[in-house]
PDB file of C-alpha atoms in Angstrom:
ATOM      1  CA  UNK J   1      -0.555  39.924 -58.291  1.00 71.00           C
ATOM      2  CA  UNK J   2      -2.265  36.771 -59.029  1.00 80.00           C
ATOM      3  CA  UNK J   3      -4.840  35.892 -56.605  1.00 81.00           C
ATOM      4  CA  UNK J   4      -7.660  33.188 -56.533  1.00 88.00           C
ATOM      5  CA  UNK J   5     -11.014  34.106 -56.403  1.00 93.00           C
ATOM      6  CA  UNK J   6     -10.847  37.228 -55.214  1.00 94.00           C
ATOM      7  CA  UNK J   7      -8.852  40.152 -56.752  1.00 93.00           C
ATOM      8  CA  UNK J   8      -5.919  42.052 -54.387  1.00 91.00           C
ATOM      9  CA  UNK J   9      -8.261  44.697 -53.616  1.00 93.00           C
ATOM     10  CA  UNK J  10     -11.024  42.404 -52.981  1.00 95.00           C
ATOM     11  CA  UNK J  11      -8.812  40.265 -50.664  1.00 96.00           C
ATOM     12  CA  UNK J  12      -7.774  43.367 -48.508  1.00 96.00           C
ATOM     13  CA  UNK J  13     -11.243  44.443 -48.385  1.00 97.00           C
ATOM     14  CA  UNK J  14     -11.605  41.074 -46.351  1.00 97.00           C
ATOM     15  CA  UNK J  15      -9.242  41.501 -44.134  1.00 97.00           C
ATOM     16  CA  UNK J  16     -10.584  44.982 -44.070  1.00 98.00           C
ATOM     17  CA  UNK J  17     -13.911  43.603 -42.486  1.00 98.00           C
ATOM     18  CA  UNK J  18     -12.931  40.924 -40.723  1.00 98.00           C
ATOM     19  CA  UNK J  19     -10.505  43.290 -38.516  1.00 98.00           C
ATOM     20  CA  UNK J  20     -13.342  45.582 -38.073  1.00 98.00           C
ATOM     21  CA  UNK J  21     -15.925  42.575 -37.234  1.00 98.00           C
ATOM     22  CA  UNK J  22     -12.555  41.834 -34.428  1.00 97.00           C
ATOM     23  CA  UNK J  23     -12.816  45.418 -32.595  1.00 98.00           C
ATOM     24  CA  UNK J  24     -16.512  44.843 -33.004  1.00 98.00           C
ATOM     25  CA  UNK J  25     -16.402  41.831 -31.320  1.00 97.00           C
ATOM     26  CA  UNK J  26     -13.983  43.632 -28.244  1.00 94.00           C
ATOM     27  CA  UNK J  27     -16.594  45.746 -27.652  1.00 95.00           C
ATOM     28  CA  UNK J  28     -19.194  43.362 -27.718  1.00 97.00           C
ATOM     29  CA  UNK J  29     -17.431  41.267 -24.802  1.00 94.00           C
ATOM     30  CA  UNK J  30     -16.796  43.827 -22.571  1.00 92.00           C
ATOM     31  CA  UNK J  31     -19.306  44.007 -19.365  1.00 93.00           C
ATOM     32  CA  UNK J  32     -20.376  47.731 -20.290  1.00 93.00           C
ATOM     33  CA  UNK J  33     -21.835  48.162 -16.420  1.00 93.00           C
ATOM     34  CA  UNK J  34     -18.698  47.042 -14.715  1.00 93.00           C
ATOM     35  CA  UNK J  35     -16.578  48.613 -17.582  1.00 92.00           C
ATOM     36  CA  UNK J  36     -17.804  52.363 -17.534  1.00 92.00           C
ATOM     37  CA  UNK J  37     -17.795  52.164 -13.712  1.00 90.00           C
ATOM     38  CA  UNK J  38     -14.004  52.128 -14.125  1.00 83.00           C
ATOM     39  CA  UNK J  39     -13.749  48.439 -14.064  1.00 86.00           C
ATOM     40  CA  UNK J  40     -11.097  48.541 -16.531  1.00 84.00           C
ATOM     41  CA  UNK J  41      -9.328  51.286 -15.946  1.00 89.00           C
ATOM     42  CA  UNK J  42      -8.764  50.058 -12.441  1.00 89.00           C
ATOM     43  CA  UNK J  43      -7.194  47.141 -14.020  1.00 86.00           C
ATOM     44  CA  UNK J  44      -4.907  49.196 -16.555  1.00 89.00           C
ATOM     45  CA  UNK J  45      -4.016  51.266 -13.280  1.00 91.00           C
ATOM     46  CA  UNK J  46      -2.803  48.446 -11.406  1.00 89.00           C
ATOM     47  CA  UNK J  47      -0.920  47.150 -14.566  1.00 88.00           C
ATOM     48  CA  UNK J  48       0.547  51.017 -15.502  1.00 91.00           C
ATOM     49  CA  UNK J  49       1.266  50.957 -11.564  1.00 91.00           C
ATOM     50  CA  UNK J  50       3.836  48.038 -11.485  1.00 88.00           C
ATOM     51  CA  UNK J  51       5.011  48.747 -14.713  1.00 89.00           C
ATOM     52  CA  UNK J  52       8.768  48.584 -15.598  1.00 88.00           C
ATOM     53  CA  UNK J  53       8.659  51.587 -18.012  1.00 90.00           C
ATOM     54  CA  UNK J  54       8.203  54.605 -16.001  1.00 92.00           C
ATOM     55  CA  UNK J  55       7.211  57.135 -18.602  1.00 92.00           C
ATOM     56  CA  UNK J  56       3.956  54.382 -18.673  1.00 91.00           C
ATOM     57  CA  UNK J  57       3.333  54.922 -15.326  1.00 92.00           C
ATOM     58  CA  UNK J  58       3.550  58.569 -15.397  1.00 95.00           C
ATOM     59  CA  UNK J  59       1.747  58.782 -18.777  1.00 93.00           C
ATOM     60  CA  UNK J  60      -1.280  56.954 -17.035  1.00 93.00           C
ATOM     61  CA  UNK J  61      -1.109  59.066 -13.731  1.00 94.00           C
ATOM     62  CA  UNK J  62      -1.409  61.983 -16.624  1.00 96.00           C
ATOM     63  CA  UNK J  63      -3.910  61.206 -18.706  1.00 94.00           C
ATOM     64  CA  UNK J  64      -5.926  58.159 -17.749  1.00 93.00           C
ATOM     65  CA  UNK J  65      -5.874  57.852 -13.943  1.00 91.00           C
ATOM     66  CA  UNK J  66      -7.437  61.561 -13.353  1.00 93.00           C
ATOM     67  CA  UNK J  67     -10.824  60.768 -15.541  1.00 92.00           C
ATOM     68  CA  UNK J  68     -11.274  57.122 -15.462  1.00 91.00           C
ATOM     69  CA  UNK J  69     -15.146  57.507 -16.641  1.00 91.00           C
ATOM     70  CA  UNK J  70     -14.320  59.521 -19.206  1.00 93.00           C
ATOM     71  CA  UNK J  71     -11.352  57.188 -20.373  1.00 93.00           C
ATOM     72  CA  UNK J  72     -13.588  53.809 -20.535  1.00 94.00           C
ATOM     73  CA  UNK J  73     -16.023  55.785 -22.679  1.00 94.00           C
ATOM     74  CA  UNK J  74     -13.337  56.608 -25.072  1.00 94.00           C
ATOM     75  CA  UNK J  75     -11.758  53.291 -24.928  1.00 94.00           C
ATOM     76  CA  UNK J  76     -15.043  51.109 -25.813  1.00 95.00           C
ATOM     77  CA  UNK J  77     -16.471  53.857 -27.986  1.00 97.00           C
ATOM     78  CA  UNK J  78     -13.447  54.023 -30.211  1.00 97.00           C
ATOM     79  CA  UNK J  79     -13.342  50.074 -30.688  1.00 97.00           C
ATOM     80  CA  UNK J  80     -17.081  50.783 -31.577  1.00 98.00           C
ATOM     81  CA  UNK J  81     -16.308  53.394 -34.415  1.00 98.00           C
ATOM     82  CA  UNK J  82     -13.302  51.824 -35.679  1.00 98.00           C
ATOM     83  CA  UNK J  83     -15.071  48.601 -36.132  1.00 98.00           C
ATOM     84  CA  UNK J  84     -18.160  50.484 -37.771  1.00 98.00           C
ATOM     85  CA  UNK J  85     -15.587  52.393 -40.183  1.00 98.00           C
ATOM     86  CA  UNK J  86     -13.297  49.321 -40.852  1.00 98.00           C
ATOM     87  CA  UNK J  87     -16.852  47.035 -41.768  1.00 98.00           C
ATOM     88  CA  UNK J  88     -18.554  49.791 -43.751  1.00 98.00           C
ATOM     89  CA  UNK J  89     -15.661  51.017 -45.105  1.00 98.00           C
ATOM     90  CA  UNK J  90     -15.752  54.589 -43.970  1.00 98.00           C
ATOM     91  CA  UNK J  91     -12.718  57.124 -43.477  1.00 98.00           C
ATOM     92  CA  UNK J  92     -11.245  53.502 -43.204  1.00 98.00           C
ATOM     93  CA  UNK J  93      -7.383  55.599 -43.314  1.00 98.00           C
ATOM     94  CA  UNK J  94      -8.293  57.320 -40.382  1.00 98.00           C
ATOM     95  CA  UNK J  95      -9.894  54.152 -38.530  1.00 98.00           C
ATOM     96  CA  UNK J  96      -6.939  51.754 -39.132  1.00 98.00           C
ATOM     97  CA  UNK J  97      -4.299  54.585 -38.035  1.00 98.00           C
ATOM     98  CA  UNK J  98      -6.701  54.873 -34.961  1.00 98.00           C
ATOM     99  CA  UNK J  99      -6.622  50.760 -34.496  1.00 97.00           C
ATOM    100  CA  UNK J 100      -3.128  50.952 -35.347  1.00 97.00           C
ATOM    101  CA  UNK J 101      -2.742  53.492 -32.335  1.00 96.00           C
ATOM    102  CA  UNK J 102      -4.832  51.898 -29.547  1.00 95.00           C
ATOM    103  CA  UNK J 103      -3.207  48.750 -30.335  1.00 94.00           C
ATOM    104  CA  UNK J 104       0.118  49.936 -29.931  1.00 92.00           C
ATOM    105  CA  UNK J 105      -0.994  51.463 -26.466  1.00 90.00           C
ATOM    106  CA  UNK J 106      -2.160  48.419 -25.155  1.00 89.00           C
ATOM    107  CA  UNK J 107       0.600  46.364 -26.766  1.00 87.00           C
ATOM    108  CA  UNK J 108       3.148  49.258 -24.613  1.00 87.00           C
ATOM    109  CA  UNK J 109       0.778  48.484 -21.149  1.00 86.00           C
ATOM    110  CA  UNK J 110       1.299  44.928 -21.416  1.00 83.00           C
ATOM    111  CA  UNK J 111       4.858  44.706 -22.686  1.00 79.00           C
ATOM    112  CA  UNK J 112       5.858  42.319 -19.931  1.00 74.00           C
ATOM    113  CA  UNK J 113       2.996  39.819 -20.472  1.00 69.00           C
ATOM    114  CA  UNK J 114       3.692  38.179 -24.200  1.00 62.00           C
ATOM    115  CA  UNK J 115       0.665  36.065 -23.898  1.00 63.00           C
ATOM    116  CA  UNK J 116      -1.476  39.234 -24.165  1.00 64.00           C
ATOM    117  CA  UNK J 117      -0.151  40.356 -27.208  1.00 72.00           C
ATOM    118  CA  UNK J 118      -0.770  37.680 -29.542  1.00 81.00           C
ATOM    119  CA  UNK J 119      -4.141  39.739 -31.005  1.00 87.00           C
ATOM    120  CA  UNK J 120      -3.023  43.124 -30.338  1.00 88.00           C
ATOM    121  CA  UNK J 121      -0.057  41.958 -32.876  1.00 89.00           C
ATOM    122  CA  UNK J 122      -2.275  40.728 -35.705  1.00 93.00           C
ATOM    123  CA  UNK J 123      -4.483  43.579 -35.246  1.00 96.00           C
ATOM    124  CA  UNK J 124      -1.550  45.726 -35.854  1.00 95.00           C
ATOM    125  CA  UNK J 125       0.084  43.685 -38.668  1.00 95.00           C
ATOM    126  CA  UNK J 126      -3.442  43.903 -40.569  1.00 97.00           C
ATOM    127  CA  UNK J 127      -3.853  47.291 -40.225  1.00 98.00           C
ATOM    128  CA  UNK J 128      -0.412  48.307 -41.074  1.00 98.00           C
ATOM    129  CA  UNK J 129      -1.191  45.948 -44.615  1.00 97.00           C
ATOM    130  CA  UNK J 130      -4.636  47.405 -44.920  1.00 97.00           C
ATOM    131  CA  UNK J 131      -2.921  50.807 -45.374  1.00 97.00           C
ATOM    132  CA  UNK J 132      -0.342  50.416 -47.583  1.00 97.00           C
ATOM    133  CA  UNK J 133      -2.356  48.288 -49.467  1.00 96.00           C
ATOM    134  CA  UNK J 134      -4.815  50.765 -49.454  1.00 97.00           C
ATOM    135  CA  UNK J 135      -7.580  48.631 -48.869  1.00 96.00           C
ATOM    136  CA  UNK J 136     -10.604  50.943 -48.749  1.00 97.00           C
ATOM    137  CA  UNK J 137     -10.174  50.593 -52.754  1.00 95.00           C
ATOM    138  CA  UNK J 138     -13.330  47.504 -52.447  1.00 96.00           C
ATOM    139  CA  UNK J 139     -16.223  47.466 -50.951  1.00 97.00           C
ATOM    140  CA  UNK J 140     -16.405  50.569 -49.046  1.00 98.00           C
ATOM    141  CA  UNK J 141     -18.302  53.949 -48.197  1.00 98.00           C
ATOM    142  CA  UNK J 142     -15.224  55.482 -49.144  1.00 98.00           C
ATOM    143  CA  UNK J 143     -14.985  53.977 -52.655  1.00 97.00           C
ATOM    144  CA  UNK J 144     -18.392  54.990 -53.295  1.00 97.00           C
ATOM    145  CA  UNK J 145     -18.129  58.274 -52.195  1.00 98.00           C
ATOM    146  CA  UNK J 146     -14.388  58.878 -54.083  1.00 97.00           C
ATOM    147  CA  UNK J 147     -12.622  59.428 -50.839  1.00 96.00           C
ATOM    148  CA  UNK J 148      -8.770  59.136 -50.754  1.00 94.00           C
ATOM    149  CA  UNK J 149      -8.637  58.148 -54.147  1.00 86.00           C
TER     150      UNK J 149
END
């Protein structure tokens, strides 16, 4: 691959940080005191509620609607970590699978609203190059320490 600048590896390891710098930057936004009183989840329960899937709607009831404390602490905790691992480069495999993942849940909640998905989308299609391009290669904890080589 012929690249300017910047080798392949290098170039990944860009992408690398700049998707981590974007979950970052979602957890940055959120209004942590109206967010970990629920405020979210009782706007992904309204969505799940009216939704046209109902395994979604029963998957929420499940899992998210009995604990919705609990379930904003994961949420905006996990953007947190994936964003620290993606940046530094640490157990980056296990932090883009886990981007890859939350994006995909959101991107199932708000199937019927394309105009949401536009950056859940990217965010997938990065991490899905990240990891087959194996991107933790540059630049990273991981390289450093000879993880996943």
């Amino acid at each position: 691959m012929e690249t300017v600048w910047l080798s392949g590896a290098e170039w990944f390891a860009v992408l690398r940080i700049g998707l981590g710098l974007w979950w970052l930057e979602s957890w940055r936004h959120k209004d942590k005191k109206t967010w970990f009183a629920g405020g979210g989840i009782t706007w992904a329960a309204g969505i799940a509620d009216e939704h046209r899937w109902p395994f979604v709607r029963r998957g929420f009831d499940l899992v998210v609607k009995p604990r919705p404390q609990l379930m904003a602490y994961v949420v905006a905790y996990a953007e947190l970590a994936l964003g620290l691992g993606l940046v530094f480069g640490f157990l980056t495999p296990v932090a883009l699978v886990g981007g890859l993942l939350l994006n995909l849940v959101y991107f199932v909640l708000m199937i019927h609203d394309w105009a949401e998905q536009g950056q859940n989308l990217m965010m997938a299609l990065i991490s899905v190059g990240a990891l087959f391009a194996v991107c933790w290669q540059r630049w990273s904890v991981d390289e450093a320490l000879g993880l996943f080589t």
